Coordinates of C-alpha atoms and ligand atoms in Angstrom, one line a residue:
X1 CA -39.1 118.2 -28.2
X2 CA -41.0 116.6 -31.2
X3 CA -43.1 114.3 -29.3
X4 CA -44.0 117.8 -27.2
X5 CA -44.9 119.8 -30.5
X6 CA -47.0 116.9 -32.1
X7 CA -49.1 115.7 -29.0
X8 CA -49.8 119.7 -28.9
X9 CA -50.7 120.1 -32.4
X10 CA -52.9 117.1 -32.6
X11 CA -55.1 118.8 -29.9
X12 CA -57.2 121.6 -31.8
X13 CA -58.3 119.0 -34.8
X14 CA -59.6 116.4 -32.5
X15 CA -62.2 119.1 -30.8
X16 CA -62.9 121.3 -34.0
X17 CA -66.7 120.0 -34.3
X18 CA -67.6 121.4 -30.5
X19 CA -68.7 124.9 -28.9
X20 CA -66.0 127.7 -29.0
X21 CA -65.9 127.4 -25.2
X22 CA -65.8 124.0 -24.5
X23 CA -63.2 124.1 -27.2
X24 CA -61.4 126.6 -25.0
X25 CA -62.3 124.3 -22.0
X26 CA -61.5 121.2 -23.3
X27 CA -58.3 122.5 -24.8
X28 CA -57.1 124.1 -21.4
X29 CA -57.6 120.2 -19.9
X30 CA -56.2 118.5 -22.4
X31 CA -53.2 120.8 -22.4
X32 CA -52.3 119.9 -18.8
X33 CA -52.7 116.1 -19.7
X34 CA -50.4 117.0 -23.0
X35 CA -47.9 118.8 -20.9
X36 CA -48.2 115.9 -18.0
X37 CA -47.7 113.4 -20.7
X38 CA -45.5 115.7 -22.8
X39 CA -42.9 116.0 -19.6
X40 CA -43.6 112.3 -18.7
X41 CA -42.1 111.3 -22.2
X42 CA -39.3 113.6 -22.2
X43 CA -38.0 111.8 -19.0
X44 CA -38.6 108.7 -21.1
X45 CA -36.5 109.8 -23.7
X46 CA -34.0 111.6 -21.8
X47 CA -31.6 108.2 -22.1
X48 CA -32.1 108.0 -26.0
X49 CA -31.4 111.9 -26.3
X50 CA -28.7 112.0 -24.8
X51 CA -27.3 108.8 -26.1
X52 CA -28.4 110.7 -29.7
X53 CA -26.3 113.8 -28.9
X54 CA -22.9 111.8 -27.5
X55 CA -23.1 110.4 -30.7
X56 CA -22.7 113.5 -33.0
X57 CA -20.5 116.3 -33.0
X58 CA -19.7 117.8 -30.0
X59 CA -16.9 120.7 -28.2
X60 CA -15.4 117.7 -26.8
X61 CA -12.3 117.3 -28.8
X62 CA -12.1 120.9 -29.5
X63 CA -12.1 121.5 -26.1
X64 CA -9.7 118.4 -25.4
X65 CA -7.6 120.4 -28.1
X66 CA -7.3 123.9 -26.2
X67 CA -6.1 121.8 -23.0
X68 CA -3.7 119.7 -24.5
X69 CA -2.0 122.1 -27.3
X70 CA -3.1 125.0 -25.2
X71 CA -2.2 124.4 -21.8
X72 CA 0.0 121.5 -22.4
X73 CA 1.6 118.2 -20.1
X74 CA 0.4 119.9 -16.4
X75 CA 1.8 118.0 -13.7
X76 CA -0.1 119.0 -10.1
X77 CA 1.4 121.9 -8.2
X78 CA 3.0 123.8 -12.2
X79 CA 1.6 126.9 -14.1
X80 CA 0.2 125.1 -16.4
X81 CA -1.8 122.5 -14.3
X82 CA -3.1 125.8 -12.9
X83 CA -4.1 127.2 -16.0
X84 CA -5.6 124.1 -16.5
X85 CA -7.8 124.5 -13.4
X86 CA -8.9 127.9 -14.2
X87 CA -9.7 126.9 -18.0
X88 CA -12.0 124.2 -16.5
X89 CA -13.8 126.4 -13.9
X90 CA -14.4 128.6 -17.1
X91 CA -15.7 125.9 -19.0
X92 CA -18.2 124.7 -16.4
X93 CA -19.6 128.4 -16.0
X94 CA -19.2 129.0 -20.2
X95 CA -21.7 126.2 -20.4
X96 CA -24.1 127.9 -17.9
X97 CA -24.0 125.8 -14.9
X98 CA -24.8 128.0 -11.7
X99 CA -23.2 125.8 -9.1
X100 CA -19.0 125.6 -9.9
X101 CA -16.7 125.4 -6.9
X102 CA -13.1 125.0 -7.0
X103 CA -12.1 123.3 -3.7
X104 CA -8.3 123.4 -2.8
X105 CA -6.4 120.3 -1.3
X106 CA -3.2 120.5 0.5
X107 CA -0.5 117.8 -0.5
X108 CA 2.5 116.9 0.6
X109 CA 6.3 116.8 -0.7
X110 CA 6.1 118.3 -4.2
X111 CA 8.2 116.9 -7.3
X112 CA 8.0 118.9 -10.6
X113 CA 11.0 118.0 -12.9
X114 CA 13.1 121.3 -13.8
X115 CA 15.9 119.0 -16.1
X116 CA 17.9 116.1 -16.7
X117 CA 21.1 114.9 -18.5
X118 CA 23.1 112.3 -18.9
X119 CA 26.2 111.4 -21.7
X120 CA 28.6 108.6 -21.8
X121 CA 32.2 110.0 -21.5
X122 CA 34.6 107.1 -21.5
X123 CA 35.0 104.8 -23.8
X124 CA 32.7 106.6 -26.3
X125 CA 31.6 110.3 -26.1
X126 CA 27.5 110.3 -26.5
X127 CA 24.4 112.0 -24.9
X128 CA 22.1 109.9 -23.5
X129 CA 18.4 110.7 -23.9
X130 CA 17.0 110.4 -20.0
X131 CA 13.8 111.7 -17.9
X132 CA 13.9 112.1 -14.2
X133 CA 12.0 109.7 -12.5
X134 CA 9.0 111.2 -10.2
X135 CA 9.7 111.4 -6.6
X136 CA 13.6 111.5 -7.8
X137 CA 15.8 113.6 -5.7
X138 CA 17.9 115.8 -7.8
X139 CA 22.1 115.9 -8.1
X140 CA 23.7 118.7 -6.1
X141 CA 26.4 118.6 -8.2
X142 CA 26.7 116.8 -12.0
X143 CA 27.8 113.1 -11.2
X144 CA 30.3 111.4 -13.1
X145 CA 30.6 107.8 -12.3
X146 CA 31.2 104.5 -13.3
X147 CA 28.2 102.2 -14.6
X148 CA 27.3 99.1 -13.6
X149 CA 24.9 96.9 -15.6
X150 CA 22.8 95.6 -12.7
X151 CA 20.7 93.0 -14.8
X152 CA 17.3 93.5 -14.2
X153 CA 17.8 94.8 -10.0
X154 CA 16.7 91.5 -8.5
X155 CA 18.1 91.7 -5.3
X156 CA 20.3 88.8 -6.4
X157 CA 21.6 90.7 -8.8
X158 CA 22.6 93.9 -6.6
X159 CA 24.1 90.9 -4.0
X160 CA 26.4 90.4 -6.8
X161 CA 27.7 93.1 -7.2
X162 CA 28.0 93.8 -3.4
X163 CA 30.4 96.3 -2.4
X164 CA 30.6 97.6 -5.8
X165 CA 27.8 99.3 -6.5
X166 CA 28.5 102.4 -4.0
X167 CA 29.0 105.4 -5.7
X168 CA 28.7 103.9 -8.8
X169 CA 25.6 104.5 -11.5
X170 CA 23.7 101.4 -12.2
X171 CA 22.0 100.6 -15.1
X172 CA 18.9 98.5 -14.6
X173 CA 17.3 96.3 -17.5
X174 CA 13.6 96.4 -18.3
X175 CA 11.4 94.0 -20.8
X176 CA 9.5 95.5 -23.3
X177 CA 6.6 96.5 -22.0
X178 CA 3.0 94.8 -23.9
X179 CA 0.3 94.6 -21.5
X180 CA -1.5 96.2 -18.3
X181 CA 0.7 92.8 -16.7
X182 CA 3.8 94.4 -17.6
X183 CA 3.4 98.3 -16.4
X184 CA 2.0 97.4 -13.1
X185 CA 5.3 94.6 -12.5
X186 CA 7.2 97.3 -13.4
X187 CA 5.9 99.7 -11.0
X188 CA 5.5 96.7 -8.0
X189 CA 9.4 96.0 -8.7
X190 CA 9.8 99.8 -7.0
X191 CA 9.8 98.6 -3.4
X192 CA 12.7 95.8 -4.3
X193 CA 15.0 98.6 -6.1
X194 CA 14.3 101.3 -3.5
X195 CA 15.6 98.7 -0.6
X196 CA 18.9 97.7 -2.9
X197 CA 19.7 101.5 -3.4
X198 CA 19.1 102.3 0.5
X199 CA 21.4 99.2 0.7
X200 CA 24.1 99.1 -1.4
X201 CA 24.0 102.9 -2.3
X202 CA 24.7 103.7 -5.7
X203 CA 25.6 107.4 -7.0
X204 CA 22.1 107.3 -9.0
X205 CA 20.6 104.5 -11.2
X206 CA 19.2 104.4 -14.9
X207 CA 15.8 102.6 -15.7
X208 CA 15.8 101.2 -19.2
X209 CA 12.5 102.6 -20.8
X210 CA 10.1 99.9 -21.2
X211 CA 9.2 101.4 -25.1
X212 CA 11.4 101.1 -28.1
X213 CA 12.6 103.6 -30.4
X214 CA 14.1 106.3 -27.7
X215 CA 10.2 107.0 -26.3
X216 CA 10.7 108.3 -22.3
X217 CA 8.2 108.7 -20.3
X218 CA 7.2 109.3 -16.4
X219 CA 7.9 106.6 -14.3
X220 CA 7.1 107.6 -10.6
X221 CA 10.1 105.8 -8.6
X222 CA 8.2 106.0 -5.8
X223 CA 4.7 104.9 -4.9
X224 CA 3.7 107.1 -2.0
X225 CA 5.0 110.5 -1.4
X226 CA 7.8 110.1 0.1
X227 CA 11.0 110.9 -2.2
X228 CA 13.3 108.5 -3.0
X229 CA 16.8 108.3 -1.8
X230 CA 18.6 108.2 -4.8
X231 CA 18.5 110.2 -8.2
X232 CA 16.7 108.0 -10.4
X233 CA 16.1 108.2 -14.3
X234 CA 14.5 106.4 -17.0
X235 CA 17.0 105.8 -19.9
X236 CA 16.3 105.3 -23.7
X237 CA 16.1 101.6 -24.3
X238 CA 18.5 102.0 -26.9
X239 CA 20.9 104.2 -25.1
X240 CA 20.8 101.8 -22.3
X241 CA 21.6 98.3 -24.6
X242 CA 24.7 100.5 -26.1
X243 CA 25.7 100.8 -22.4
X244 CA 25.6 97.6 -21.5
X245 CA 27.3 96.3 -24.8
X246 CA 30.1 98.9 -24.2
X247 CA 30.1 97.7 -20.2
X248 CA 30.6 93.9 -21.3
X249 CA 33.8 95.2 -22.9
X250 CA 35.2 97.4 -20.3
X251 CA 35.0 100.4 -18.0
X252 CA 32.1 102.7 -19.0
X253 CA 31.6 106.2 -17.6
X254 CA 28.8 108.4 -17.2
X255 CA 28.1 111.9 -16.5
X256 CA 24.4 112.7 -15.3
X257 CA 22.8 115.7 -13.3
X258 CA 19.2 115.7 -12.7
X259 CA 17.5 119.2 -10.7
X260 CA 14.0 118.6 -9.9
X261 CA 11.7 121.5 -7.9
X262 CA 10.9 120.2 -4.4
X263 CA 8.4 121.5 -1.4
X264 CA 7.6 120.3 1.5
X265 CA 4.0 121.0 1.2
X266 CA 1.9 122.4 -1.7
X267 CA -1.8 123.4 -2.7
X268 CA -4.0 122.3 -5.9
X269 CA -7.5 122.2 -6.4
X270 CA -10.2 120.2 -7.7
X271 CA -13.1 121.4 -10.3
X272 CA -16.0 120.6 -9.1
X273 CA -19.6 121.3 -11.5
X274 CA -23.6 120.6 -10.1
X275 CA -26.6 120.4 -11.6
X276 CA -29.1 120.0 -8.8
X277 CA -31.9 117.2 -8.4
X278 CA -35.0 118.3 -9.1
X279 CA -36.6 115.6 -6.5
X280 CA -33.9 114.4 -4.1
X281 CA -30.9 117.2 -4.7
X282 CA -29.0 115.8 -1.5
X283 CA -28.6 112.3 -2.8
X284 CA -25.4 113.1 -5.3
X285 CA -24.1 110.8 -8.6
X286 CA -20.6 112.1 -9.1
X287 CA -18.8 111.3 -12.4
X288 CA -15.0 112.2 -12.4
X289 CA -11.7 112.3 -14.4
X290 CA -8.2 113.6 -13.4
X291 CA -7.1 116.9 -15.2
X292 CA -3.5 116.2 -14.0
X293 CA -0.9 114.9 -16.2
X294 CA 2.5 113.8 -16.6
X295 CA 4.5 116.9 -18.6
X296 CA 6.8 115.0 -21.1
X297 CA 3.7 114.6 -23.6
X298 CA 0.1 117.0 -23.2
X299 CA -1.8 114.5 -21.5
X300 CA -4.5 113.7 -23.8
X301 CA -4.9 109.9 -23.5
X302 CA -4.0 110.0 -19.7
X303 CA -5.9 112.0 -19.1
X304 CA -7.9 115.0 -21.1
X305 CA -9.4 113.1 -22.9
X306 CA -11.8 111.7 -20.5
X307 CA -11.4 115.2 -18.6
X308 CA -12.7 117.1 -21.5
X309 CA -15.7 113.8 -21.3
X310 CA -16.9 115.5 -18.2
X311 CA -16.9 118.5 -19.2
X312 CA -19.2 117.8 -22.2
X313 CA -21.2 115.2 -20.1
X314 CA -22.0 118.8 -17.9
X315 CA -23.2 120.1 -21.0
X316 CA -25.0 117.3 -22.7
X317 CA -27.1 117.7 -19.5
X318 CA -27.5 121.3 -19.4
X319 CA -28.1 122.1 -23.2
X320 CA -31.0 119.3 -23.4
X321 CA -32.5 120.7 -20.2
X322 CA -32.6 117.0 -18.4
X323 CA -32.6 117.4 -15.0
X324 CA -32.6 114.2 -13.3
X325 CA -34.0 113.2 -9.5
X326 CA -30.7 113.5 -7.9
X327 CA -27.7 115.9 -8.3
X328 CA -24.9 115.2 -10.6
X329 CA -21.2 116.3 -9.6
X330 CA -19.0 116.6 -12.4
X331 CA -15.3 116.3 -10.9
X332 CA -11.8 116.9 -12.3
X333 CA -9.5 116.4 -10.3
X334 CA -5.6 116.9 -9.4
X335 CA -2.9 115.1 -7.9
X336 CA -4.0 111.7 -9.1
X337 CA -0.7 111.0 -10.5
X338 CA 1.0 111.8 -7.2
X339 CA -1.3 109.0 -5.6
X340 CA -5.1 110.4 -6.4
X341 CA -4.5 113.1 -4.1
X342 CA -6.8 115.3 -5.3
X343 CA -9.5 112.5 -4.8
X344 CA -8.4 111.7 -1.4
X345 CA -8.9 115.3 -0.8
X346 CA -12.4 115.3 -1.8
X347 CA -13.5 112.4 -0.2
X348 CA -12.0 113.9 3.1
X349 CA -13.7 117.7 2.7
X350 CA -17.3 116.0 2.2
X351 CA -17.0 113.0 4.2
X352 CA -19.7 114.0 6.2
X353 CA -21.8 113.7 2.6
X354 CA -21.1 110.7 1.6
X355 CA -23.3 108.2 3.1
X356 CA -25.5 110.5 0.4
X357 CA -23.2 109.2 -2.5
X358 CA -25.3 106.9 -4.4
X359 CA -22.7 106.4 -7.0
X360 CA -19.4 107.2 -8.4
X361 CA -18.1 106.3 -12.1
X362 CA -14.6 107.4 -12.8
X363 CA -12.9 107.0 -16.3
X364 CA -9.2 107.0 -16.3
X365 CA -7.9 104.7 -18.9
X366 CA -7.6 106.9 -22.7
X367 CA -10.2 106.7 -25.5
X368 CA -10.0 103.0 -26.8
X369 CA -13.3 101.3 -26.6
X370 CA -15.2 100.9 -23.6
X371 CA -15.7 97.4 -22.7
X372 CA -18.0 98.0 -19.1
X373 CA -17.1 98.6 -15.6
X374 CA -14.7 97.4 -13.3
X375 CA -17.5 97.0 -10.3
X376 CA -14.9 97.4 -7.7
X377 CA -16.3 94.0 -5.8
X378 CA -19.9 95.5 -6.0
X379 CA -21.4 92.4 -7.9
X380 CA -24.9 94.0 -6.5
X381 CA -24.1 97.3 -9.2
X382 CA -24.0 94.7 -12.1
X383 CA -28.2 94.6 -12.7
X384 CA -28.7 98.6 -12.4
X385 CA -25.8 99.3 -15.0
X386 CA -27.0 96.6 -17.3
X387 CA -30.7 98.4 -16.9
X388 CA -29.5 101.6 -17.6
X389 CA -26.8 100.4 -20.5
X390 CA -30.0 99.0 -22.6
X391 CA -30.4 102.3 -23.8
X392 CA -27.0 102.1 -25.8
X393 CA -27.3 98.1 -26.2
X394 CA -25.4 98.1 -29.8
X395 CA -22.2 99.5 -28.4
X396 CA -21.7 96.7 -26.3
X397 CA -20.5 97.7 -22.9
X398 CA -21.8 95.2 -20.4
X399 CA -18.7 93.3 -19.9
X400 CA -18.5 93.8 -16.2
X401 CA -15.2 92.7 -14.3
X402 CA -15.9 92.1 -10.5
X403 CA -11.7 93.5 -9.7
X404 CA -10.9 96.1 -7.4
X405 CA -9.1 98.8 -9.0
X406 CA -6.5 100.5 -6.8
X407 CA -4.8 103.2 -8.8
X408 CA -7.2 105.9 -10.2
X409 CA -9.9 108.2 -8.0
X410 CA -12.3 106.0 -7.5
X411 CA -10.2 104.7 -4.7
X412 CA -11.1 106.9 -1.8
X413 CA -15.0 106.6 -2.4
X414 CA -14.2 103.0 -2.7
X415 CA -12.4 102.1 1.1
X416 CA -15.2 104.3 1.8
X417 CA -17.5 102.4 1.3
X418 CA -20.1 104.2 -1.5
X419 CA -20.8 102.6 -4.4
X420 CA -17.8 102.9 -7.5
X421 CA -17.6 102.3 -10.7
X422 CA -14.5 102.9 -13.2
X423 CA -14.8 102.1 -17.3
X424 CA -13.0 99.6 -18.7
X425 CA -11.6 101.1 -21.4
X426 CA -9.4 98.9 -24.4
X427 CA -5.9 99.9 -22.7
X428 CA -3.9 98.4 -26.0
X429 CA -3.9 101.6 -27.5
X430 CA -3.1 103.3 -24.7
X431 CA -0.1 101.7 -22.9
X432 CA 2.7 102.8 -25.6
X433 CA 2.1 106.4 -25.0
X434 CA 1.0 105.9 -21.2
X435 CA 3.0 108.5 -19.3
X436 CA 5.4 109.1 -22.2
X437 CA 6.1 111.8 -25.3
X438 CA 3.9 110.8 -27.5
X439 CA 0.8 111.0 -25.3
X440 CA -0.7 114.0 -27.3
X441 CA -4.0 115.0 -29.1
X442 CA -3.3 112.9 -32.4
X443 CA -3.6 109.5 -30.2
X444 CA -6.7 110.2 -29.2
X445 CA -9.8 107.5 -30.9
X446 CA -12.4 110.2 -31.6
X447 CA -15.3 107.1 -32.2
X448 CA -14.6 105.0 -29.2
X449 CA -14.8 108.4 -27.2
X450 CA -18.1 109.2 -28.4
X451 CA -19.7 106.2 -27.7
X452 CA -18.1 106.3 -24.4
X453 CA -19.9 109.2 -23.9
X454 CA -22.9 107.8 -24.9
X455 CA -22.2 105.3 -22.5
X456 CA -21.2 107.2 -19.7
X457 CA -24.2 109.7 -20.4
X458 CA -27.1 107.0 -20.1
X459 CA -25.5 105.7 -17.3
X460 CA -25.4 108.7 -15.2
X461 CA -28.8 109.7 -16.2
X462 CA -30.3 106.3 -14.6
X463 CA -28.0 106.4 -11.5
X464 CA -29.7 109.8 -10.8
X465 CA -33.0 108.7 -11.9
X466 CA -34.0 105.4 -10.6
X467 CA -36.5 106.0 -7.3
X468 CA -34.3 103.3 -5.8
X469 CA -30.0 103.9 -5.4
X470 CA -28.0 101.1 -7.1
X471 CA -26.3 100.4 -3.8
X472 CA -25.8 101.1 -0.1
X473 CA -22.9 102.6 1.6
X474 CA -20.8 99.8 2.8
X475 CA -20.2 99.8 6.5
X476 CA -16.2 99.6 7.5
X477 CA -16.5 96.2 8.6
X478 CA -18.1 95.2 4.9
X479 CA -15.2 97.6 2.8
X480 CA -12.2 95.4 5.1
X481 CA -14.0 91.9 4.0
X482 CA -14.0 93.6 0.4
X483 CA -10.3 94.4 0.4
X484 CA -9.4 90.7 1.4
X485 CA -11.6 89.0 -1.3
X486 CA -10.6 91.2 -4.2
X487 CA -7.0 90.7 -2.9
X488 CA -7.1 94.8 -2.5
X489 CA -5.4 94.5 0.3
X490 CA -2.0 93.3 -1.3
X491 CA -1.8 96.3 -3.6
X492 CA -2.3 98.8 -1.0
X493 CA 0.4 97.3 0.8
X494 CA 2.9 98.0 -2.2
X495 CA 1.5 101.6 -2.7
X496 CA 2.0 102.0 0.8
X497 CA -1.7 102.9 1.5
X498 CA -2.7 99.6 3.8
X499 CA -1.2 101.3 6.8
X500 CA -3.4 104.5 6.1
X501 CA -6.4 102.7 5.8
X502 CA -5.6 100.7 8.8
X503 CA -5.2 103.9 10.9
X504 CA -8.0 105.4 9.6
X505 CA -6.7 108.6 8.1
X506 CA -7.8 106.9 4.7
X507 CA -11.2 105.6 4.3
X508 CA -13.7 108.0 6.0
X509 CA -16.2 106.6 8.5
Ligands
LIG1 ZN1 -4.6 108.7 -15.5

């Protein structure tokens, strides 16, 4: 705006000497070039103003504060992840946007946790501090059984205790938990325990929490949709050494009833915003962020944070008037912690669309600072992001990684073939609180998320801009070769989404 006013007011002192009509003349020219040149810098800019903006104060975090204290922990298919969905329609149209659609998705097998108890009743009277593990079935009646320290459930260790372990409650030990390595071998060590408890069937089993000092959080025991077979739990890691000390001594009972809600089949929706291209409106850049979360804390690191990103990324664009060549879809969506359903959703309502995608950027990992992408074995995306990230060159954010990422909603547009990107975020400060109690607005780095925004905003300003798209749409044949070599393929395996893909009622063609 003050390159605008000053090429405009320059214009009457450079012709002040001539006739009053060819001042009138020559102004009425010279305003078209100053307008032309005027709007022509403005698009120049439109990268530095919006990186300018991200910077300062923004409804971001108040907005990340009326979701989290507000609305709360909003696990897909509860009130409050409803709420949730209407407060972010409202949002969207608060800001002004014309185009706001909320798209529903149907999912299957619903788990929202109703309660869960647990004590130790023999040799010591205590209650144990437990959370129902996702995808848990619940008791029909409170169980009192027997424990069984099961080491840390190899299946040598449940071969040990053979015939034993029926009807008992087994009590499973877990390392402290320290790096991204350790939460994902703790979710890929699911498969092994689900196959001992359809084994050797024990009455329900106990998870020792991966985080000191009593934290519980959300540990899906299950990584499709299918329920488990056995009521599952994750333990204090306190509560659970006291168990095993007391089990080294002697007998050790334990009393637990868990009562999940269940259905068969269940509806959410996603939040979808659009600011329209002014050149090539069909050709679309989406930027998403699940508004889902786990319940036991309000979500804010995993995942409002970066929810409540999108949201003000909508209205960076909006309020500085910067309409770029192509469309931008802002997405939040739900069910990503039941397996980025909601995203799966998407993908499948517009898959006609998407050979129109010309990119997708997803953020999904908290508020610590962000590092680059994850190119999702699109080595071709590394030269347009570093183009577009020299607009925000001091907050150093070009530290690419080539990896796949299988686990967040970039996944469906990825084994579809368009072009995905997901931040790589500093996950130290997150993993503590991922999933768990203490994931709550206070966590939440209020610097790192601004430049992130910064970050994110240029980006998605020169993936919408550039005359030419960053990448093709891969064809199937060139998504299956990029599965094997980012070793993809293994992962989907253990979340049990190869055999989808496979079939073809994942990845739409
Ligand atoms: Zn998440």
């Amino acid at each position: 705006m003050i390159r605008t006013a000053s090429v405009l007011s320059r214009i009457p002192l450079a012709h002040a000497r001539g006739s009053e009509a060819s001042i009138v003349g020559a102004v009425a020219r010279l305003s078209t070039i100053a307008l032309l040149l005027a709007a022509c810098l403005l698009a120049q800019d439109a990268p530095n103003r919006l990186a300018a903006r991200a910077k300062g104060d923004t409804p971001l975090f108040t907005d990340l504060r009326e979701l989290c204290d507000g609305i709360g922990g909003r696990p897909t298919g509860s009130a409050a992840c409803d709420r949730a969905i209407a407060w972010a329609a409202k949002k969207f149209q608060d800001i002004g946007i014309k185009n706001v659609s909320v798209e529903p998705f149907t999912a299957k097998n619903m788990w929202l946790p109703l309660t869960a108890e647990a004590a130790a009743t023999s040799p010591a009277k205590f209650n144990i501090r437990i959370a129902a593990a996702p995808m848990s079935p619940s008791t029909t009646a409170p169980i009192e059984a027997k424990l069984l320290d099961a080491g840390e459930g190899t299946p040598a260790a449940f071969a040990k205790l053979g015939a034993a372990v029926k009807g008992a409650i087994v009590l499973i030990h877990s390392a402290e938990m320290k790096t991204f390595d350790d939460l994902f071998a703790e979710y890929f060590r699911n498969g092994a325990l689900l196959a001992a408890a359809r084994k050797y069937q024990p009455a329900a089993m106990l998870l020792q929490s991966t985080r000191p000092r009593g934290l519980l959080y959300r540990h899906p025991i299950s990584l499709s949709t299918d329920y488990a077979s056995v009521p599952t739990a994750v333990i204090s890691r306190e509560h659970a050494e006291r168990l095993a000390r007391l089990a080294e001594k002697g007998d050790v009972r334990v009393r637990l009833s868990i009562a999940n809600k269940t259905a068969p089949t269940y509806q959410s929706k996603n939040v979808i915003a659009e600011i329209r291209g002014r050149e090539k409106p069909d050709e679309i850049v989406l930027v998403g962020a699940h508004l889902d979360s786990w319940d036991l804390g309000t979500g804010a690191e995993d995942n409002g944070v970066n929810a409540s990103l999108v949201i003000d990324l909508a209205r960076a664009f909006h309020d500085l008037g910067i309409v770029p060549r192509r469309t931008i879809r802002f997405a939040l969506f739900t069910g990503e912690e039941q397996g980025m359903l909601g995203s799966e959703g998407y993908v499948a309502r517009h898959k006609n669309e998407l050979d129109r995608f010309a990119a997708v950027v997803i953020f999904d990992t908290g508020s610590g600072h962000t590092s680059g992408f994850y190119l999702n074995g699109r080595e071709e995306l590394r030269k347009p992001i570093n183009a577009a990230l020299a607009a925000v060159e001091g907050l150093n954010a070009t530290e690419h990684v080539i990896d796949g990422i299988d686990g967040t909603d970039n996944f469906d547009f990825l084994i579809s073939g368009v072009p995905n990107l997901v931040g790589i975020q500093d996950p130290i400060p997150y993993l503590p609180d991922y999933h768990a109690e203490s994931d709550t607005f206070d966590r939440v780095n209020r610097k790192e998320e601004k430049a992130t925004e910064a970050v994110a905003a240029v980006l998605l300003w020169s993936l919408a801009e550039n005359p030419e798209r960053p990448a093709k749409r891969q064809t199937r044949a060139e998504v299956e070769k990029l599965l094997l070599d980012t070793k993809l393929d293994q992962q989907m395996q253990a979340f049990g989404q190869w055999e989808e893909f496979k079939s073809g009622k994942r990845g739409q063609f």
